Amino acid sequence: MGLAPVAYVLWNRIMRYSPTSPRWPNRDRFVLSAGHASMLLYSMLHLTGYDLPLSEIEKFRQIGSKCPGHPEYNITPGVETTTGPLGQGIANSVGMAITERWLAAHFNQGNDKIVDYRVYSICSDGDMMEGISHEAAALAGHLKLSNLTWLYDSNHISLDGPTTLAYSDDVESRFKGYHWNVLTVDDANNLQAVDDAIRAAQSETERPTLIIVHSHIGYGSPNKQDKSAAHGEPLGVEEVKLAKRFYGWPEDAQFLIPKEAGDHMHEAVARGKKAEDEWNARYEAWAKKNPALAAQWDGIMNGKLPEGWDKDVPTFAADAKGIATREAGYKVMNSIAKNVPWLVGGSADLESSNKTKIDGDSSFEAGNYGGRVLRFGVREMGMGGILNGIAASGLRAFGGTFMVFSDYMRGAVRLACIMELPVTYVWTHDSIAVGEDGPTHEPVEHIMSLRLIPHMRVIRPADANETAVAWKLAMESTKHPTALALTRQAVPTFDRTKYASAEGVRKGAYVFADEQGTPDVILIGTGSELQLAVEAQEKLAAEGIKARVVSMPCWDLFDGQSAEYKESVLPTAVRARVAVEAGTPIGWERYVGLEGRVVGQKQFGASGPAKEVFKHFGFTVENVVAHAKDSIAVVKAGKK
Ligand SMILES: Cc1ncc(C[n+]2csc(CCOP(=O)(O)OP(=O)(O)O)c2C)c(N)n1
């Protein structure tokens, strides 16, 4: 209620969008970062003629409604991103603004411009309090994203009461410190003042703009206005009547849209069609002149990869010393980036560690918005939210940091999964083999906990060739975020004439090395620990014990295989099993069963040379062999 006038101005006077063509590429983007105010957005979408009938609004927050409690990407036409976890939406908006700048730099040719949209977000006190807003805003200011405008609903109320309970930031100074253009509207109901401020933001060419809008939560509700009660609970039947009386509205009418109001708002359809038609004509002329660019544009907008995108992906020769999978990842990523001009990405200040540099390309920065190397600074949370905004805008995006700091990104990662965005996370230093940096930098529970998130595809390749397939899968994905768990340390590049093809990664798990006949035990390895399983197999063979080695880089993919395939890899009859992974053992029972054993990492790691740390915690061939024998004995004895 408090922000309705701001929404009115934005949707009627400012934004370019086409309700009958919600995905028109050059539309302005709107992000309701304060997702709990979803009805504000649904109302606008309905009134302006999106395919969101009143019947959906009447089913607000009910299963199957296109109007869920918080706006959800892919469910409601016109919703650009899923919001609700405060702060995430505004971080997404920075990613959208980055994308617009990149697309403009890449596709606009002199005066032939096909990209010139703007990004608007409504955010709230809660958004401002969240740490991610600091990271995202600082980067937006640094990058001089003048195509970005945030309208900050400063109503001094949050859920628990007045914001003075815990919040006294001088927001104006804060944003000026980030090099933003900061404007103030004293009264949200002053349409002209709102209009003027947004137009001032549009003419700003150097800085993003924050418009601080002073408003009253529950405006018009005589007993709840300016109270947190207006935030956290429905007004109630009587108070709704009183509010309607305040607005001069029929008190008993429900879902009433007076004809003149409906008609007025519906003008957005014709306005949008006109804008879209004009753009289409511009696009056609541009595409004729620039066919190669037009093909790229088509790929981006339709989520397709260019012909031959993977033709330069290397095959790595067998090498006992091998290379770290982060290093292999760097080579593979670059071989793909060469052929996919819209693959963009970078790291949160760990480029040399994560090996995320796109060679021969420049940094995306003010004055060089065509660069593909994204520099997030030490801002993992912000990076997560920004990557979602980029992916939702069509570019293929990746971001890197140490695996242990995936925790910092997790809120955004979860949203990427809910939105089914094909973001790629390059999380290196994926185990206690980080070594000297010690337990603060050594992931233990991370890989397993990431596997828990629905839609997340965690791939932990064992060598350079598995890494190549993992990157290909990440690129081929249209619906899953992909987490690449990569090693800091070198791992052998296996001889694929002796062992199975790395293409097995596509199935999530595959028989890597086998013995004749039914195996006595199955050794399952992931990532850097596969080599322990391989060596253990040799030792066991010398003692007459037949072990099968299974490489299992991706649980999610394996779970999606047919029952026959799964049985062919992990035959039910073979109950003696050992899983080896330098991460928490919790969860591996799923594949090894109660008679199986896990060589895992139950506790935090330690600071020391990587090899010593590994040995110290039992990641040795001898220990794998001992666990294999134990499991065989347990199965034989019929006890668990
Ligand atoms: C990350 C996160 N933490 C907590 C919440 C729960 N929550 C929803 S709204 C809200 C209060 C927000 O107040 P404000 O942003 O000022 O919104 P307003 O009261 O103006 O609607 C909270 C804590 C949330 N949605 N996201």
XYZ file of C-alpha atoms and ligand atoms in Angstrom:
666
model
C 0.000 0.000 0.000
C 2.793 2.403 0.883
C 4.662 1.889 -2.363
C 1.733 1.684 -4.772
C 2.344 5.233 -6.049
C 5.975 4.404 -6.842
C 4.940 1.256 -8.662
C 2.297 3.259 -10.513
C 4.869 5.758 -11.768
C 7.339 3.075 -12.758
C 4.860 0.922 -14.664
C 2.890 3.730 -16.256
C 5.333 6.452 -16.943
C 8.825 5.084 -16.876
C 9.474 1.491 -17.779
C 9.500 0.039 -21.270
C 8.033 -3.420 -21.334
C 5.568 -5.364 -23.387
C 2.998 -7.286 -21.323
C 2.042 -9.539 -24.241
C 5.704 -10.357 -24.833
C 7.192 -10.652 -21.359
C 10.592 -11.802 -22.610
C 11.112 -9.060 -25.177
C 14.909 -8.779 -24.972
C 15.198 -5.006 -24.728
C 12.625 -4.620 -21.953
C 13.510 -2.733 -18.836
C 14.058 -5.119 -15.949
C 12.162 -4.771 -12.725
C 13.250 -6.547 -9.554
C 11.091 -6.524 -6.463
C 13.869 -7.186 -4.009
C 11.478 -6.851 -1.087
C 9.821 -10.041 -2.308
C 7.441 -10.201 0.638
C 5.566 -7.356 -1.061
C 4.815 -9.710 -3.955
C 1.220 -8.515 -4.266
C 2.507 -5.143 -5.394
C 4.163 -6.846 -8.347
C 1.277 -9.208 -9.087
C -1.126 -6.262 -9.096
C 1.005 -4.385 -11.584
C 1.386 -7.433 -13.816
C -2.324 -8.084 -13.802
C -3.357 -4.481 -14.332
C -0.893 -3.825 -17.131
C -2.077 -6.830 -19.115
C 0.370 -9.657 -18.488
C -1.065 -13.146 -18.679
C -1.964 -13.104 -15.018
C -5.727 -13.264 -14.636
C -7.497 -12.142 -11.514
C -8.310 -15.790 -10.780
C -4.587 -16.332 -10.108
C -4.474 -13.393 -7.729
C -7.515 -14.777 -5.971
C -5.458 -17.927 -5.376
C -2.597 -15.915 -3.862
C -0.222 -18.148 -1.895
C -2.110 -21.344 -2.789
C -0.511 -24.414 -4.345
C -0.376 -24.128 -8.120
C -1.158 -20.410 -8.205
C 0.908 -18.171 -10.445
C 0.966 -15.866 -7.438
C 3.095 -17.674 -4.885
C 4.005 -16.057 -1.563
C 7.172 -14.583 -2.997
C 7.775 -13.844 -6.687
C 9.183 -16.849 -8.491
C 11.083 -16.785 -11.756
C 9.655 -19.196 -14.352
C 6.235 -19.257 -12.697
C 4.786 -15.825 -13.318
C 5.181 -13.960 -16.606
C 6.936 -10.683 -15.903
C 8.779 -11.884 -12.815
C 12.449 -11.475 -13.673
C 13.944 -13.234 -10.692
C 12.952 -15.092 -7.558
C 13.046 -12.853 -4.518
C 12.166 -13.152 -0.881
C 15.463 -13.744 0.872
C 16.185 -10.073 1.468
C 19.154 -8.561 -0.309
C 19.305 -11.161 -3.079
C 17.118 -9.263 -5.519
C 19.215 -6.155 -5.492
C 22.329 -8.246 -6.024
C 20.552 -9.841 -9.005
C 19.787 -6.380 -10.325
C 23.507 -5.596 -10.383
C 24.057 -8.737 -12.477
C 21.294 -7.608 -14.829
C 22.851 -4.163 -15.146
C 26.260 -5.712 -15.836
C 24.683 -7.847 -18.548
C 22.979 -4.882 -20.188
C 26.288 -3.032 -20.313
C 28.051 -6.084 -21.721
C 25.385 -6.716 -24.355
C 25.414 -3.045 -25.339
C 29.201 -3.048 -25.697
C 29.144 -6.264 -27.672
C 26.158 -5.757 -29.965
C 25.495 -2.049 -30.427
C 27.253 -0.884 -33.571
C 27.790 2.857 -33.636
C 24.354 4.377 -33.878
C 22.760 1.014 -34.567
C 21.686 0.236 -31.055
C 19.656 -2.781 -30.087
C 20.438 -2.779 -26.376
C 19.546 0.130 -24.160
C 17.401 -1.163 -21.349
C 17.501 -0.075 -17.752
C 17.237 -1.996 -14.510
C 14.985 -0.904 -11.648
C 14.625 -2.415 -8.249
C 12.396 -1.675 -5.316
C 14.134 -2.528 -2.092
C 13.374 -2.159 1.574
C 14.983 -1.562 4.944
C 15.601 -5.291 5.225
C 17.390 -5.347 1.868
C 19.567 -2.505 3.017
C 20.470 -4.208 6.267
C 21.588 -7.422 4.579
C 25.328 -7.750 4.025
C 24.878 -8.737 0.402
C 23.484 -5.282 -0.359
C 26.769 -3.747 0.731
C 28.798 -5.996 -1.534
C 26.539 -5.610 -4.540
C 26.159 -1.852 -4.163
C 29.880 -1.299 -3.714
C 30.608 -3.175 -6.919
C 27.834 -1.418 -8.840
C 29.257 1.934 -7.783
C 32.777 0.899 -8.669
C 31.621 -0.259 -12.091
C 29.675 2.980 -12.637
C 26.497 1.139 -13.603
C 24.416 4.195 -14.403
C 21.739 1.983 -15.980
C 20.777 0.829 -12.501
C 18.240 2.496 -10.215
C 17.188 1.297 -6.796
C 14.094 2.752 -5.195
C 14.550 2.328 -1.486
C 11.323 2.166 0.461
C 12.370 3.924 3.626
C 9.353 3.353 5.875
C 11.239 2.871 9.136
C 9.394 -0.339 9.878
C 10.580 -3.901 9.632
C 9.177 -7.113 11.014
C 9.925 -6.767 14.691
C 8.953 -3.109 14.938
C 10.533 0.235 14.145
C 13.873 -0.054 12.390
C 15.406 2.024 15.200
C 15.572 -1.232 17.156
C 18.642 -2.253 15.195
C 19.292 0.055 12.278
C 20.526 3.603 12.198
C 22.706 3.639 9.067
C 23.074 6.911 7.300
C 22.053 5.352 4.007
C 22.682 8.481 2.007
C 26.287 8.733 3.203
C 26.739 5.022 2.780
C 25.731 5.073 -0.869
C 27.614 8.266 -1.576
C 30.612 6.389 -0.226
C 29.964 3.738 -2.861
C 29.974 6.487 -5.516
C 26.235 6.298 -6.112
C 24.027 9.171 -7.122
C 21.656 9.543 -4.158
C 18.287 11.282 -4.459
C 15.472 11.648 -1.971
C 11.720 11.728 -2.366
C 10.112 13.041 0.799
C 6.673 11.657 0.144
C 5.981 8.455 -1.785
C 2.516 9.812 -2.627
C 3.976 12.704 -4.571
C 3.853 11.174 -8.052
C 5.616 14.095 -9.649
C 8.496 13.943 -7.195
C 8.884 10.206 -7.828
C 8.723 10.784 -11.569
C 11.290 13.597 -11.416
C 13.707 11.542 -9.356
C 13.565 8.568 -11.725
C 14.084 10.805 -14.731
C 17.066 12.369 -12.995
C 18.411 8.853 -12.517
C 17.918 8.184 -16.226
C 19.993 11.178 -17.207
C 22.843 10.269 -14.862
C 25.664 8.816 -16.945
C 28.380 8.012 -14.419
C 26.736 6.482 -11.378
C 23.987 4.107 -10.338
C 21.185 5.924 -8.548
C 19.592 5.275 -5.193
C 16.284 7.025 -4.664
C 15.395 7.094 -0.998
C 11.621 7.206 -0.908
C 10.008 8.095 2.384
C 6.791 6.159 2.667
C 4.241 4.892 5.167
C 3.771 1.178 5.511
C 0.070 0.279 5.318
C -0.741 3.732 4.031
C -4.457 4.420 4.464
C -5.055 1.843 7.168
C -6.122 4.016 10.110
C -4.955 1.648 12.865
C -2.009 -0.115 11.262
C -0.256 2.494 9.130
C 3.357 3.005 10.230
C 3.211 -0.090 12.427
C 4.948 -3.413 11.997
C 1.500 -5.006 12.256
C 0.982 -3.780 8.699
C 3.988 -5.819 7.675
C 3.565 -9.131 9.398
C -0.143 -9.933 9.325
C -3.244 -9.347 7.208
C -5.060 -6.124 8.015
C -8.199 -8.036 8.959
C -11.751 -7.624 7.660
C -12.660 -4.536 9.689
C -9.387 -2.712 9.058
C -9.649 -3.421 5.328
C -13.052 -1.741 5.352
C -11.627 1.253 7.176
C -8.770 1.491 4.705
C -11.218 1.353 1.803
C -13.214 4.109 3.444
C -10.030 6.181 3.655
C -9.502 5.721 -0.079
C -13.145 6.503 -0.864
C -13.621 2.973 -2.110
C -16.769 0.824 -1.793
C -16.157 -0.882 1.525
C -17.566 -4.285 0.699
C -16.325 -4.707 -2.850
C -13.589 -7.291 -3.338
C -11.089 -7.434 -6.176
C -12.733 -4.344 -7.598
C -11.037 -2.731 -10.573
C -13.012 0.321 -11.740
C -13.237 0.381 -15.516
C -11.420 3.663 -15.952
C -8.553 2.462 -13.763
C -8.376 -0.878 -15.595
C -8.431 0.822 -18.997
C -5.800 3.305 -17.971
C -3.425 0.638 -16.703
C -4.121 -1.531 -19.736
C -2.706 1.159 -22.015
C 0.589 -0.554 -21.189
C -0.268 -3.260 -23.741
C -0.460 -0.892 -26.718
C 2.462 1.158 -25.420
C 4.534 -1.994 -25.045
C 3.603 -3.333 -28.487
C 4.608 -0.068 -30.056
C 7.959 -0.053 -28.285
C 8.525 -3.665 -29.195
C 7.561 -3.108 -32.847
C 9.954 -0.200 -33.085
C 12.674 -2.305 -31.584
C 11.903 -5.231 -33.896
C 12.326 -2.974 -36.915
C 15.615 -1.716 -35.511
C 16.697 -5.261 -34.800
C 15.847 -6.485 -38.314
C 17.919 -3.742 -39.924
C 20.774 -4.377 -37.519
C 20.656 -8.155 -38.045
C 20.842 -7.707 -41.817
C 23.984 -5.655 -41.455
C 25.510 -7.861 -38.753
C 24.601 -11.500 -39.448
C 27.399 -12.993 -37.354
C 26.437 -10.906 -34.347
C 22.791 -11.701 -34.941
C 23.596 -15.416 -34.715
C 25.262 -14.807 -31.361
C 22.313 -12.741 -30.189
C 20.006 -15.569 -31.122
C 22.137 -18.024 -29.152
C 22.101 -15.862 -26.058
C 18.414 -15.117 -26.141
C 17.444 -18.726 -26.815
C 19.936 -20.431 -24.527
C 21.764 -22.172 -27.375
C 25.500 -22.730 -27.700
C 27.294 -21.952 -30.959
C 28.094 -24.718 -33.410
C 31.415 -26.332 -32.473
C 31.531 -24.729 -29.026
C 33.438 -27.720 -27.623
C 35.667 -28.479 -30.585
C 38.812 -27.242 -28.849
C 38.287 -28.964 -25.539
C 41.578 -30.771 -24.995
C 42.173 -34.435 -24.303
C 44.869 -34.813 -21.705
C 47.598 -37.405 -22.205
C 48.177 -39.957 -19.471
C 50.638 -38.670 -16.943
C 51.433 -40.246 -13.581
C 52.389 -36.901 -12.056
C 49.393 -35.208 -13.634
C 47.970 -31.763 -12.994
C 45.569 -30.245 -10.511
C 41.978 -30.321 -11.686
C 41.820 -26.540 -11.141
C 44.600 -26.265 -13.731
C 42.808 -28.637 -16.086
C 39.631 -26.620 -15.499
C 41.430 -23.476 -16.558
C 42.553 -25.062 -19.800
C 39.158 -26.513 -20.564
C 37.270 -23.343 -19.665
C 39.521 -21.356 -21.965
C 39.074 -23.817 -24.805
C 35.330 -23.264 -24.463
C 35.513 -19.486 -23.926
C 37.310 -19.250 -27.262
C 34.197 -20.487 -29.028
C 31.485 -19.139 -26.741
C 31.904 -15.356 -26.813
C 29.208 -14.908 -24.177
C 30.865 -17.061 -21.544
C 31.771 -14.519 -18.867
C 33.160 -14.999 -15.416
C 35.810 -14.505 -12.851
C 36.638 -14.893 -9.249
C 36.201 -13.243 -5.889
C 39.811 -12.074 -5.824
C 41.295 -15.540 -6.156
C 41.878 -15.651 -9.885
C 45.388 -17.038 -9.634
C 44.237 -19.703 -7.166
C 40.950 -20.606 -8.843
C 42.496 -20.404 -12.317
C 39.502 -18.604 -13.717
C 41.157 -16.121 -16.057
C 39.738 -16.003 -19.560
C 42.956 -15.627 -21.487
C 43.354 -12.827 -23.947
C 40.266 -11.088 -22.685
C 40.000 -7.952 -20.625
C 38.294 -7.017 -17.400
C 34.710 -5.860 -17.416
C 35.071 -2.373 -16.008
C 33.895 1.179 -16.453
C 35.126 2.236 -19.865
C 35.453 -1.364 -21.016
C 32.090 -3.000 -20.642
C 32.873 -5.544 -23.359
C 35.406 -7.354 -21.158
C 34.529 -10.878 -20.133
C 36.701 -11.135 -17.049
C 34.505 -10.323 -14.084
C 36.263 -8.996 -11.022
C 34.031 -9.423 -8.021
C 36.544 -8.369 -5.400
C 36.422 -10.184 -2.073
C 32.638 -10.376 -2.209
C 31.466 -13.968 -2.426
C 27.894 -13.246 -1.350
C 27.578 -10.450 -3.839
C 29.145 -12.628 -6.518
C 26.507 -15.310 -5.962
C 23.630 -12.881 -6.383
C 25.226 -11.106 -9.310
C 25.844 -14.389 -11.144
C 22.131 -15.151 -10.852
C 21.253 -11.802 -12.392
C 23.663 -12.415 -15.260
C 22.398 -15.935 -15.894
C 18.775 -14.786 -15.788
C 19.730 -12.286 -18.496
C 21.055 -14.917 -20.892
C 24.845 -14.884 -20.592
C 26.700 -18.006 -19.502
C 28.373 -17.110 -16.251
C 30.846 -18.675 -13.863
C 32.316 -17.524 -10.588
C 35.152 -18.879 -8.523
C 36.337 -18.953 -4.955
C 37.696 -21.533 -2.528
C 35.253 -24.374 -1.934
C 35.235 -23.520 1.761
C 33.740 -20.113 0.965
C 30.868 -21.606 -0.998
C 29.139 -21.123 2.352
C 29.310 -17.378 1.836
C 27.524 -17.823 -1.489
C 25.021 -20.376 -0.362
C 21.929 -18.154 -0.169
C 22.377 -17.187 -3.798
C 23.334 -20.713 -4.831
C 20.088 -22.015 -3.391
C 18.178 -19.440 -5.401
C 20.054 -20.405 -8.583
C 18.831 -23.939 -7.912
C 15.236 -22.829 -7.319
C 15.379 -20.758 -10.508
C 17.146 -23.556 -12.414
C 19.781 -21.165 -13.702
C 22.780 -22.749 -15.428
C 25.415 -20.912 -13.391
C 28.799 -22.612 -13.047
C 30.660 -22.426 -9.760
C 34.389 -22.988 -9.908
C 35.122 -24.032 -6.341
C 38.734 -25.026 -6.029
C 40.845 -26.199 -3.077
C 38.200 -28.804 -2.509
C 39.511 -30.794 0.460
C 41.844 -30.922 3.434
C 44.595 -31.241 0.838
C 44.615 -27.446 0.887
C 47.330 -28.133 3.424
C 49.150 -25.330 5.159
C 46.240 -22.887 5.289
C 44.624 -25.201 7.804
C 41.072 -25.938 8.922
C 39.643 -22.490 8.181
C 40.409 -23.057 4.522
C 39.783 -26.780 4.304
C 36.279 -27.798 3.293
C 34.921 -30.841 5.073
C 31.129 -30.746 5.013
C 30.777 -28.566 1.935
C 30.647 -30.995 -0.953
C 28.107 -33.217 0.754
C 25.969 -30.298 1.873
C 25.923 -28.879 -1.644
C 24.685 -32.248 -2.907
C 21.691 -31.800 -0.647
C 20.338 -28.820 -2.565
C 17.714 -29.889 -5.114
C 18.744 -29.161 -8.735
C 22.368 -28.627 -7.753
C 24.779 -30.649 -9.836
C 27.986 -31.150 -7.892
C 30.775 -32.646 -10.001
C 34.067 -33.636 -8.422
C 36.277 -34.833 -11.270
C 39.142 -37.211 -10.550
C 41.549 -36.079 -13.236
C 42.044 -33.691 -16.143
C 39.892 -35.675 -18.572
C 37.012 -35.971 -16.129
C 37.331 -32.203 -15.645
C 36.901 -31.695 -19.384
C 33.659 -33.683 -19.380
C 32.505 -31.880 -16.232
C 32.927 -28.474 -17.902
C 31.094 -29.740 -20.982
C 28.210 -30.871 -18.806
C 28.138 -27.470 -17.115
C 27.890 -25.779 -20.501
C 25.269 -28.181 -21.807
C 23.107 -27.615 -18.764
C 20.100 -25.413 -19.285
C 18.413 -26.066 -15.966
C 20.980 -26.904 -13.370
C 23.647 -24.869 -11.677
C 26.891 -26.834 -11.733
C 29.418 -26.894 -8.928
C 32.869 -27.913 -10.062
C 34.837 -29.178 -7.060
C 38.445 -28.910 -8.148
C 41.717 -29.767 -6.485
C 44.518 -27.507 -5.494
C 47.018 -30.366 -5.739
C 48.143 -32.309 -8.789
C 46.367 -35.592 -9.446
C 47.463 -38.222 -11.962
C 45.961 -38.055 -15.433
C 44.803 -41.630 -15.812
C 45.687 -43.729 -18.812
C 42.341 -44.105 -20.519
C 43.571 -46.976 -22.675
C 43.904 -48.920 -19.441
C 40.898 -47.442 -17.618
C 37.389 -46.581 -18.782
C 36.684 -43.457 -20.791
C 36.137 -40.217 -18.879
C 32.878 -39.863 -20.813
C 31.512 -42.006 -17.982
C 31.226 -38.758 -16.015
C 28.068 -38.097 -18.010
C 26.419 -40.913 -16.100
C 27.561 -39.616 -12.749
C 29.393 -42.838 -11.856
C 31.019 -45.516 -13.934
C 33.118 -48.635 -13.631
C 36.609 -47.246 -13.850
C 38.611 -50.438 -13.392
C 37.357 -53.970 -12.958
C 38.413 -57.553 -12.391
C 37.171 -60.701 -14.077
C 33.957 -62.086 -12.613
C 32.028 -60.846 -9.608
C 34.128 -58.502 -7.477
C 34.662 -59.195 -3.776
C 34.436 -55.517 -2.989
C 33.614 -52.235 -4.722
C 35.812 -49.217 -4.110
C 34.110 -45.929 -4.906
C 36.284 -42.860 -5.255
C 35.658 -39.248 -6.121
C 38.047 -36.494 -7.148
C 41.556 -36.708 -5.793
C 40.719 -39.872 -3.858
C 40.036 -42.016 -6.911
C 43.768 -42.659 -7.161
C 43.711 -44.197 -3.667
C 40.998 -46.595 -4.775
C 42.980 -47.487 -7.894
C 46.129 -48.247 -5.931
C 44.145 -50.131 -3.311
C 42.712 -52.316 -6.077
C 46.236 -53.286 -7.122
C 47.246 -54.093 -3.553
C 44.114 -56.158 -3.003
C 44.653 -57.987 -6.281
C 48.118 -58.982 -5.103
C 46.405 -60.639 -2.143
C 43.868 -62.398 -4.361
C 40.996 -60.030 -3.541
C 39.027 -58.795 -6.513
C 38.067 -55.150 -6.258
C 36.068 -53.070 -8.697
C 36.863 -49.361 -8.818
C 33.988 -46.979 -9.464
C 34.573 -43.337 -10.190
C 31.616 -41.333 -8.906
C 32.086 -37.653 -9.687
C 28.396 -36.726 -9.593
C 25.695 -38.230 -7.400
C 22.917 -36.279 -9.037
C 23.665 -37.594 -12.517
C 24.069 -41.141 -11.277
C 20.754 -41.027 -9.465
C 19.112 -40.101 -12.756
C 20.304 -43.258 -14.554
C 18.176 -46.326 -15.212
C 17.910 -49.025 -12.575
C 19.774 -51.375 -14.969
C 22.683 -49.011 -15.332
C 22.921 -48.424 -11.616
C 22.832 -52.160 -11.011
C 25.586 -52.644 -13.599
C 27.841 -50.242 -11.717
C 26.903 -51.165 -8.163
C 25.530 -54.732 -8.269
C 23.225 -55.399 -5.334
C 24.940 -58.736 -4.766
C 28.241 -57.062 -3.919
C 27.687 -55.667 -0.459
C 31.291 -55.173 0.561
C 31.991 -51.589 -0.443
C 34.225 -48.687 0.459
C 33.741 -45.045 -0.469
C 36.747 -42.760 -0.376
C 36.203 -39.040 -0.293
C 38.061 -36.401 1.674
C 34.859 -34.931 3.027
C 32.246 -35.807 5.586
C 31.333 -39.509 5.459
C 27.709 -38.740 6.341
C 25.584 -39.716 3.376
C 27.823 -42.304 1.772
C 25.766 -45.090 3.395
C 23.433 -44.443 0.467
C 25.869 -46.192 -1.842
C 27.957 -48.375 0.450
C 25.161 -49.601 2.724
C 25.536 -50.474 6.375
C 28.054 -53.222 5.668
C 30.144 -50.819 3.671
C 32.831 -48.516 4.982
C 33.738 -44.904 4.310
C 37.167 -43.379 4.334
C 36.052 -39.822 4.948
C 36.829 -36.742 6.984
C 34.795 -36.581 10.165
C 36.469 -33.599 11.725
C 38.042 -30.308 10.776
C 41.368 -30.591 9.005
C 44.746 -29.294 10.099
C 47.527 -27.027 8.987
C 50.476 -28.857 7.472
C 51.934 -29.945 4.178
C 49.069 -31.373 2.095
C 50.564 -34.862 1.870
C 51.079 -35.006 5.625
C 47.568 -33.772 6.333
C 46.152 -36.410 4.029
C 48.166 -39.155 5.677
C 47.349 -37.860 9.146
C 43.631 -38.235 8.536
C 43.865 -41.669 6.978
C 43.762 -40.941 3.281
C 46.252 -43.657 2.418
C 46.143 -46.712 0.212
C 46.759 -48.903 3.273
C 43.729 -47.475 5.017
C 41.512 -48.020 1.999
C 42.762 -51.618 1.799
C 42.062 -52.124 5.513
C 38.541 -50.735 5.147
C 37.939 -52.993 2.145
C 38.978 -56.065 4.099
C 36.852 -54.969 7.016
C 33.787 -54.595 4.820
C 34.398 -57.986 3.216
C 34.711 -59.546 6.667
C 31.539 -57.856 7.877
C 29.562 -59.132 4.908
C 30.955 -62.634 5.398
C 30.159 -62.640 9.098
C 26.672 -61.339 8.437
C 27.052 -58.530 10.969
C 27.083 -54.761 10.416
C 17.336 -12.973 4.390
C 16.001 -12.779 5.020
N 15.917 -12.687 6.352
C 14.719 -12.560 6.959
C 13.573 -12.512 6.222
C 12.214 -12.449 6.896
N 11.617 -11.125 6.679
C 10.721 -10.917 5.711
S 10.251 -9.347 5.630
C 11.223 -8.922 6.931
C 11.245 -7.525 7.475
C 11.611 -6.629 6.439
O 11.299 -5.311 6.741
P 11.424 -4.306 5.555
O 12.461 -4.812 4.665
O 11.589 -2.964 6.116
O 10.067 -4.465 4.796
P 8.715 -3.680 5.121
O 8.452 -3.838 6.578
O 8.951 -2.286 4.754
O 7.709 -4.384 4.262
C 11.924 -10.005 7.388
C 12.885 -9.964 8.523
C 13.703 -12.593 4.809
N 12.654 -12.571 4.006
N 14.922 -12.690 4.256
